[in-house]
Short mmCIF file of C-alpha atoms and ligand atoms in Angstrom, two decimals:
data_model
loop_
_atom_site.label_atom_id
_atom_site.label_comp_id
_atom_site.label_asym_id
_atom_site.label_seq_id
_atom_site.Cartn_x
_atom_site.Cartn_y
_atom_site.Cartn_z
CA MET A 1 115.42 -57.46 36.30
CA LEU A 2 113.40 -54.24 36.57
CA GLN A 3 114.41 -51.46 34.19
CA SER A 4 113.42 -47.82 34.07
CA VAL A 5 113.50 -45.51 31.04
CA HIS A 6 113.05 -41.77 31.52
CA VAL A 7 111.16 -39.83 28.86
CA GLU A 8 112.61 -36.32 29.09
CA LEU A 9 109.98 -33.77 28.19
CA GLY A 10 110.55 -30.98 30.71
CA GLU A 11 107.57 -30.66 33.04
CA ARG A 12 105.81 -33.45 31.13
CA SER A 13 108.66 -35.95 31.76
CA TYR A 14 107.85 -39.43 33.06
CA ASP A 15 109.29 -42.88 33.62
CA VAL A 16 108.53 -46.14 31.88
CA GLU A 17 109.04 -49.03 34.31
CA ILE A 18 109.67 -52.37 32.63
CA GLY A 19 109.85 -55.85 34.14
CA PRO A 20 107.95 -58.83 35.52
CA GLU A 21 105.22 -58.65 38.19
CA LEU A 22 104.77 -54.88 38.01
CA LEU A 23 100.99 -55.22 38.40
CA ALA A 24 101.65 -56.51 41.92
CA GLN A 25 103.65 -53.34 42.61
CA SER A 26 101.17 -50.98 40.98
CA GLY A 27 99.97 -49.56 44.30
CA ALA A 28 103.41 -48.50 45.49
CA ARG A 29 104.31 -47.09 42.08
CA ILE A 30 101.08 -45.15 41.50
CA ALA A 31 100.49 -43.91 45.09
CA PRO A 32 103.00 -41.02 44.78
CA LEU A 33 100.89 -39.57 41.94
CA LEU A 34 97.63 -39.54 43.90
CA HIS A 35 95.96 -36.82 45.99
CA ARG A 36 93.41 -39.33 47.27
CA PRO A 37 93.58 -43.17 47.28
CA LYS A 38 91.17 -43.78 44.40
CA VAL A 39 91.61 -44.40 40.67
CA ALA A 40 89.35 -45.04 37.67
CA VAL A 41 90.48 -47.80 35.32
CA LEU A 42 89.53 -48.12 31.65
CA THR A 43 90.14 -51.55 30.18
CA ASP A 44 88.64 -54.06 27.75
CA GLU A 45 86.61 -57.16 28.50
CA ASN A 46 89.38 -59.62 27.54
CA VAL A 47 92.09 -57.85 29.52
CA ALA A 48 89.72 -57.39 32.48
CA ALA A 49 89.16 -61.16 32.66
CA LEU A 50 92.91 -61.79 32.67
CA HIS A 51 94.52 -58.93 34.61
CA LEU A 52 92.03 -56.63 36.35
CA GLY A 53 92.08 -58.73 39.54
CA ALA A 54 95.88 -58.51 39.74
CA LEU A 55 95.70 -54.74 39.29
CA ARG A 56 93.03 -54.44 42.00
CA ASP A 57 95.18 -56.50 44.40
CA GLY A 58 98.31 -54.50 43.52
CA LEU A 59 96.55 -51.19 44.15
CA ALA A 60 95.02 -52.49 47.38
CA THR A 61 98.50 -53.10 48.84
CA ALA A 62 98.82 -49.31 48.97
CA GLY A 63 95.21 -48.80 50.10
CA ILE A 64 94.11 -47.53 46.68
CA GLU A 65 90.50 -48.23 45.69
CA MET A 66 89.63 -48.68 42.05
CA SER A 67 86.52 -48.60 39.93
CA SER A 68 86.62 -49.92 36.39
CA LEU A 69 84.86 -49.84 33.04
CA ALA A 70 85.54 -52.70 30.60
CA LEU A 71 84.78 -51.82 26.98
CA PRO A 72 84.51 -54.43 24.21
CA ALA A 73 87.88 -55.63 22.92
CA GLY A 74 88.89 -54.68 19.38
CA GLU A 75 89.65 -51.76 17.09
CA ALA A 76 85.94 -50.87 16.71
CA THR A 77 86.08 -49.58 20.30
CA LYS A 78 88.33 -46.69 19.18
CA SER A 79 85.25 -44.76 18.05
CA TRP A 80 83.02 -41.86 19.14
CA PRO A 81 80.31 -44.04 20.77
CA HIS A 82 82.74 -45.88 23.06
CA PHE A 83 84.72 -42.71 23.69
CA GLU A 84 81.53 -40.95 24.77
CA ARG A 85 80.66 -43.87 27.05
CA ALA A 86 84.14 -43.76 28.62
CA VAL A 87 84.07 -40.00 29.23
CA GLU A 88 80.55 -40.09 30.67
CA TRP A 89 81.55 -42.97 32.94
CA LEU A 90 84.59 -41.02 34.20
CA LEU A 91 82.31 -38.06 34.94
CA ALA A 92 79.79 -40.34 36.68
CA GLU A 93 82.68 -41.70 38.75
CA LYS A 94 83.35 -38.09 39.77
CA VAL A 95 86.95 -38.16 38.57
CA GLU A 96 88.37 -34.81 39.57
CA ARG A 97 91.03 -32.64 37.96
CA ARG A 98 93.75 -33.91 40.34
CA ASP A 99 92.81 -37.60 39.97
CA VAL A 100 94.49 -40.19 37.81
CA VAL A 101 92.89 -42.37 35.12
CA ILE A 102 94.47 -45.75 34.40
CA ALA A 103 94.58 -47.36 30.95
CA LEU A 104 94.90 -51.14 31.35
CA GLY A 105 95.09 -52.81 27.96
CA GLY A 106 96.60 -52.78 24.50
CA GLY A 107 96.88 -49.96 21.99
CA VAL A 108 93.13 -49.46 21.56
CA ILE A 109 92.48 -48.90 25.27
CA GLY A 110 95.68 -46.86 25.73
CA ASP A 111 94.78 -44.52 22.88
CA LEU A 112 91.12 -44.15 23.90
CA ALA A 113 91.77 -43.75 27.63
CA GLY A 114 94.60 -41.29 26.97
CA PHE A 115 92.34 -39.18 24.79
CA ALA A 116 89.56 -39.35 27.40
CA ALA A 117 92.07 -38.15 30.01
CA ALA A 118 93.23 -35.39 27.66
CA VAL A 119 89.76 -33.85 27.36
CA LEU A 120 88.16 -34.71 30.71
CA ARG A 121 87.90 -31.48 32.73
CA ARG A 122 90.37 -30.02 30.18
CA GLY A 123 92.94 -32.66 31.03
CA VAL A 124 93.61 -35.08 33.88
CA ARG A 125 96.70 -37.22 34.37
CA PHE A 126 96.77 -40.85 33.31
CA VAL A 127 98.91 -43.94 33.78
CA GLN A 128 99.47 -46.43 30.99
CA ILE A 129 99.58 -50.11 31.93
CA PRO A 130 100.12 -51.69 28.51
CA THR A 131 99.29 -55.39 28.28
CA SER A 132 100.37 -56.17 24.70
CA LEU A 133 103.91 -56.17 23.30
CA LEU A 134 102.92 -53.57 20.71
CA ALA A 135 101.54 -51.26 23.39
CA GLN A 136 104.60 -51.77 25.63
CA VAL A 137 107.14 -50.91 22.93
CA ASP A 138 105.19 -48.30 21.02
CA SER A 139 101.72 -46.93 21.68
CA SER A 140 101.91 -46.47 25.48
CA VAL A 141 104.99 -44.22 25.18
CA GLY A 142 105.05 -40.82 23.52
CA GLY A 143 101.63 -39.35 24.22
CA LYS A 144 99.79 -39.97 20.97
CA THR A 145 96.16 -40.54 21.98
CA GLY A 146 92.97 -40.68 19.98
CA ILE A 147 90.22 -42.56 18.22
CA ASN A 148 89.38 -43.45 14.62
CA ALA A 149 86.99 -41.50 12.40
CA PRO A 150 84.86 -42.95 9.60
CA GLN A 151 87.33 -41.13 7.30
CA GLY A 152 90.41 -42.91 8.67
CA LYS A 153 92.40 -44.24 11.60
CA ASN A 154 93.62 -41.97 14.42
CA LEU A 155 92.20 -38.83 12.79
CA ILE A 156 90.77 -37.50 16.08
CA GLY A 157 93.09 -37.11 19.03
CA ALA A 158 95.57 -35.15 21.08
CA PHE A 159 99.13 -35.31 22.30
CA HIS A 160 98.74 -36.06 26.00
CA GLN A 161 101.69 -37.63 27.80
CA PRO A 162 101.07 -40.23 30.53
CA SER A 163 102.47 -39.55 34.01
CA LEU A 164 103.85 -43.08 34.31
CA VAL A 165 103.99 -46.25 32.21
CA LEU A 166 104.10 -49.67 33.88
CA ALA A 167 105.11 -52.30 31.32
CA ASP A 168 104.64 -55.59 33.16
CA THR A 169 106.43 -58.14 31.01
CA SER A 170 104.76 -61.07 32.86
CA VAL A 171 101.40 -60.26 31.30
CA LEU A 172 102.83 -60.86 27.81
CA ALA A 173 102.56 -64.59 28.59
CA THR A 174 98.80 -64.35 28.04
CA MET A 175 99.17 -63.12 24.44
CA THR A 176 98.62 -65.42 21.47
CA GLN A 177 101.78 -66.15 19.48
CA ARG A 178 100.34 -64.29 16.49
CA ASP A 179 99.64 -61.13 18.50
CA PHE A 180 103.05 -61.36 20.17
CA LEU A 181 104.86 -61.66 16.83
CA SER A 182 102.81 -58.78 15.48
CA GLY A 183 104.18 -56.62 18.32
CA TYR A 184 107.63 -58.00 17.57
CA GLY A 185 107.32 -56.33 14.14
CA GLU A 186 107.60 -52.99 16.00
CA VAL A 187 110.59 -54.26 18.03
CA VAL A 188 112.47 -55.20 14.84
CA LYS A 189 111.58 -51.77 13.45
CA TYR A 190 113.65 -50.07 16.20
CA GLY A 191 116.76 -52.06 15.30
CA LEU A 192 116.25 -51.37 11.62
CA LEU A 193 115.69 -47.66 12.04
CA GLY A 194 118.47 -46.76 14.42
CA ASP A 195 120.44 -49.52 16.13
CA ALA A 196 122.22 -52.14 14.00
CA ALA A 197 123.67 -53.79 17.13
CA PHE A 198 120.14 -54.25 18.52
CA PHE A 199 119.04 -55.81 15.22
CA GLU A 200 122.04 -58.19 15.43
CA TRP A 201 121.04 -59.03 18.99
CA LEU A 202 117.50 -59.77 17.81
CA GLU A 203 118.82 -62.01 15.03
CA VAL A 204 120.41 -64.16 17.75
CA ASN A 205 117.96 -63.71 20.62
CA GLY A 206 114.63 -63.15 18.84
CA PRO A 207 113.60 -66.81 19.31
CA ASP A 208 114.17 -66.47 23.08
CA VAL A 209 112.13 -63.25 23.13
CA ALA A 210 109.27 -65.02 21.33
CA GLY A 211 109.73 -68.18 23.40
CA GLY A 212 109.10 -66.41 26.70
CA ASP A 213 112.60 -65.91 28.14
CA MET A 214 111.91 -63.11 30.64
CA ALA A 215 115.38 -61.53 30.60
CA ALA A 216 115.31 -61.43 26.79
CA ARG A 217 111.80 -59.93 26.81
CA VAL A 218 112.80 -57.24 29.31
CA ARG A 219 115.86 -56.36 27.23
CA ALA A 220 113.87 -56.20 23.97
CA VAL A 221 111.15 -54.00 25.50
CA THR A 222 113.69 -51.79 27.29
CA ARG A 223 115.84 -51.10 24.21
CA SER A 224 112.71 -50.39 22.14
CA VAL A 225 111.37 -47.96 24.75
CA GLN A 226 114.79 -46.27 25.10
CA MET A 227 114.84 -45.62 21.37
CA LYS A 228 111.29 -44.34 21.33
CA ALA A 229 111.97 -42.13 24.36
CA GLU A 230 115.04 -40.58 22.70
CA ILE A 231 113.14 -39.81 19.51
CA VAL A 232 110.05 -38.44 21.33
CA ALA A 233 112.27 -36.24 23.52
CA ARG A 234 113.79 -34.73 20.34
CA ASP A 235 110.48 -34.28 18.51
CA GLU A 236 107.38 -34.70 20.67
CA THR A 237 104.81 -33.57 18.09
CA GLU A 238 106.34 -35.12 14.96
CA GLN A 239 107.69 -32.07 13.21
CA GLY A 240 110.71 -34.07 12.03
CA ASP A 241 112.59 -37.02 13.53
CA ARG A 242 109.58 -38.68 15.15
CA ALA A 243 108.53 -39.73 11.65
CA LEU A 244 111.43 -42.24 11.80
CA LEU A 245 109.14 -44.32 14.01
CA ASN A 246 107.01 -44.78 10.90
CA LEU A 247 109.58 -47.01 9.17
CA GLY A 248 107.52 -49.54 7.21
CA HIS A 249 104.28 -47.70 7.97
CA THR A 250 103.63 -46.08 4.57
CA PHE A 251 103.49 -49.54 2.98
CA CYS A 252 101.72 -50.93 6.07
CA HIS A 253 98.90 -48.38 5.97
CA ALA A 254 98.18 -49.15 2.30
CA LEU A 255 98.15 -52.89 3.06
CA GLU A 256 95.91 -52.41 6.11
CA ALA A 257 93.48 -50.33 4.04
CA ALA A 258 93.59 -52.92 1.23
CA THR A 259 92.74 -55.70 3.68
CA GLY A 260 89.97 -53.67 5.33
CA TYR A 261 91.78 -53.36 8.70
CA SER A 262 90.77 -56.97 9.26
CA ASP A 263 92.22 -60.08 10.78
CA ARG A 264 93.92 -60.76 7.43
CA LEU A 265 96.73 -58.45 8.50
CA LEU A 266 97.50 -57.24 12.03
CA HIS A 267 99.18 -53.84 12.36
CA GLY A 268 102.59 -55.19 13.42
CA GLU A 269 102.48 -57.78 10.64
CA GLY A 270 101.98 -54.94 8.18
CA VAL A 271 104.86 -53.03 9.79
CA ALA A 272 107.17 -56.06 9.36
CA ILE A 273 106.25 -56.50 5.69
CA GLY A 274 106.47 -52.71 5.27
CA CYS A 275 110.01 -52.68 6.73
CA ALA A 276 111.07 -55.38 4.27
CA LEU A 277 109.56 -53.35 1.40
CA ALA A 278 111.17 -50.11 2.63
CA PHE A 279 114.59 -51.82 2.59
CA GLU A 280 113.87 -53.26 -0.86
CA LEU A 281 113.00 -49.76 -2.08
CA SER A 282 116.13 -48.31 -0.43
CA SER A 283 118.28 -50.93 -2.13
CA ARG A 284 116.70 -50.30 -5.55
CA LEU A 285 117.38 -46.59 -5.12
CA GLY A 286 121.04 -47.45 -4.46
CA LEU A 287 120.86 -46.23 -0.86
CA CYS A 288 121.75 -49.51 0.85
CA SER A 289 123.28 -52.80 -0.20
CA GLN A 290 121.25 -55.57 -1.83
CA GLU A 291 122.07 -57.80 1.14
CA ASP A 292 120.17 -55.55 3.60
CA PRO A 293 116.61 -56.34 2.41
CA SER A 294 117.53 -60.04 2.24
CA ARG A 295 118.80 -59.89 5.81
CA VAL A 296 115.62 -58.17 7.02
CA ARG A 297 113.44 -60.80 5.33
CA ALA A 298 115.63 -63.65 6.61
CA HIS A 299 115.13 -62.55 10.22
CA LEU A 300 111.36 -62.14 9.83
CA ARG A 301 111.18 -65.59 8.18
CA ASP A 302 113.31 -67.15 10.96
CA MET A 303 110.83 -65.74 13.47
CA GLY A 304 107.90 -67.29 11.60
CA MET A 305 106.50 -63.86 10.75
CA LYS A 306 104.69 -62.57 7.70
CA THR A 307 107.45 -61.26 5.45
CA ASP A 308 106.17 -60.90 1.88
CA LEU A 309 102.91 -59.83 0.24
CA GLY A 310 102.25 -63.51 -0.53
CA ASP A 311 101.95 -64.16 3.23
CA ILE A 312 98.77 -62.05 3.36
CA PRO A 313 95.77 -64.33 2.77
CA GLY A 314 93.30 -63.40 0.01
CA GLU A 315 93.54 -61.09 -2.98
CA LEU A 316 95.39 -57.77 -2.93
CA PRO A 317 94.76 -54.87 -5.32
CA GLY A 318 97.36 -54.03 -7.97
CA ALA A 319 100.47 -51.90 -7.39
CA GLY A 320 98.81 -48.70 -8.71
CA ALA A 321 95.86 -49.08 -6.33
CA LEU A 322 98.25 -49.68 -3.39
CA VAL A 323 100.17 -46.49 -4.21
CA ASP A 324 96.84 -44.62 -4.39
CA LEU A 325 96.01 -45.96 -0.91
CA MET A 326 99.37 -44.67 0.34
CA ALA A 327 98.45 -41.23 -0.95
CA GLN A 328 95.47 -41.20 1.46
CA ASP A 329 97.76 -41.62 4.45
CA LYS A 330 97.50 -38.73 6.91
CA LYS A 331 101.29 -38.35 6.83
CA VAL A 332 101.18 -37.10 3.25
CA ILE A 333 102.35 -33.46 3.18
CA ASP A 334 101.45 -31.14 0.27
CA GLY A 335 100.42 -34.21 -1.70
CA GLN A 336 103.96 -35.69 -1.39
CA LEU A 337 104.31 -39.25 -0.11
CA ARG A 338 106.75 -39.45 2.75
CA PHE A 339 108.89 -42.55 3.12
CA ILE A 340 111.34 -43.68 5.73
CA LEU A 341 114.23 -45.17 3.77
CA ALA A 342 117.59 -46.51 4.97
CA ARG A 343 121.26 -46.19 4.07
CA GLY A 344 121.80 -49.51 5.84
CA ILE A 345 120.48 -51.44 8.81
CA GLY A 346 120.10 -48.96 11.68
CA GLN A 347 120.41 -45.90 9.40
CA ALA A 348 116.92 -44.70 8.53
CA PHE A 349 115.99 -41.23 7.32
CA VAL A 350 112.84 -39.40 6.24
CA THR A 351 112.35 -38.30 2.64
CA SER A 352 109.59 -37.03 0.36
CA GLU A 353 111.74 -37.51 -2.71
CA VAL A 354 110.84 -40.98 -3.84
CA PRO A 355 109.80 -41.40 -7.48
CA ARG A 356 106.35 -42.99 -7.78
CA GLU A 357 107.79 -45.29 -10.47
CA ALA A 358 110.28 -46.78 -7.99
CA VAL A 359 107.53 -47.55 -5.47
CA LEU A 360 105.35 -49.03 -8.22
CA SER A 361 108.17 -51.25 -9.41
CA VAL A 362 108.90 -52.61 -5.90
CA LEU A 363 105.19 -53.36 -5.37
CA LYS A 364 104.74 -54.92 -8.84
CA ASP A 365 107.64 -57.30 -8.22
CA ALA A 366 106.43 -58.08 -4.69
CA LEU A 367 102.93 -58.84 -6.04
CA ALA A 368 104.34 -60.94 -8.91
CA THR A 369 106.12 -63.27 -6.49
CA ALA A 370 103.08 -63.37 -4.17
N1 LIG B 1 103.70 -44.92 16.78
C1 LIG B 1 104.47 -43.87 16.23
C2 LIG B 1 104.61 -42.73 17.17
O1 LIG B 1 104.29 -42.82 18.34
O2 LIG B 1 105.04 -41.69 16.74
#
C-alpha cells in the first residue's frame, strides 16, 4: 500500500512517502540522510503524547538516537517566542550543519521547524513527518516555512524544502473528525482545481476516506501530493501557477480574519467554504455552469462539512467589510485582489480581473441566506 511521490526540484528534489506504519520504518528511511546516528525532533505536546514513542522506536531500529522538544499545541506557537526557543534548543543540542532536524506534527510544527532549519547555521536539512491530514496533503510539501507576525499570518519565513516527507496514514486515526474533515477541505480543493476525475472519485469514495478506509486514505493523500508536487515543480516560489493552490483561500482568509483565527472556523473549513464561493463567483461571471457550484456544495454537505456562511457560528461582518479583509491578504499585488476562478470542475486559473461588485454580490447573497 506504500506510495512514493517525487518532488522534482533539481538538487533540492525529494520524495514523499505515503502509507500506513511509516513511523515504524522511520529509522531505515531517515538513516541514508544522516552523517551520524542522531536527530533532533521538534513536535508539540499533543503529538508527542500520541506518536513520539513510535518515532523513537522506529529510529532505534536503525540505531538512531533522538532528542526532542515539545512545544505547546496550537497556532499561537507559530510566533517569535516559540521560534526563538526552538532555535536555541537546537543550538543547545549541538545540531551541526550536516545534521537533520525532524518536524513531527501538523502544519504549525512543520512550518516552525522548517523555518528553524532554514536559518540554523544558515540552513540545515529537515524531514517532515506530518501527523494531520492537512499537513500531509499540503503544508509538509513544497517548502513554505515560517511563523506568524502580529501584522498577519505567515509573514515571516523562507522557502526551505525538506529532504524527505514521511506521511504515515495510520496516525490520521488519532485525529478528531472535525480536524480530519478540515484537512479534507484541502483534498477536495485539488480535485476542484485540476483533476475532475479525482473530484468524481471523492464524490463516491469521500465517505470511505473520512470513515478510515486505509486504501482510500492512501489514494486521497497520494493524489493530493502528486498534484501539489507537479505544481511546486513548475513554480517553486509562487511566481505564477503555484497560486492555483490558493483556490478558495482569498475568501477563506477574509473569513478567518473575521472570525479572529479562532475555533469558530478551522483553516480547511474556510478553504471548503471558500471553494464553494469561488465556484459561485465563477458561475456568476459566466465562466462555469450553474451546476458546478451546486455540485461542489452537494459534496461538502454529503461529507458533513461546513459549506455555507451560515455554517459558521456567530455573527459575521457585512459583505463590504469581508471584501476589505480580502484586500489585506498578502497575495494582493499592486492593490489588485487575486482570485482563483474556474471554467469548470478541475479547470482553475488565476486572475486579478474580478470586479469588486461581483464579489460583493456573491457575499451579500451568501450572507442573506446565512
Ligand atoms: N499551501 C499553499 C502552498 O504551499 O503554496
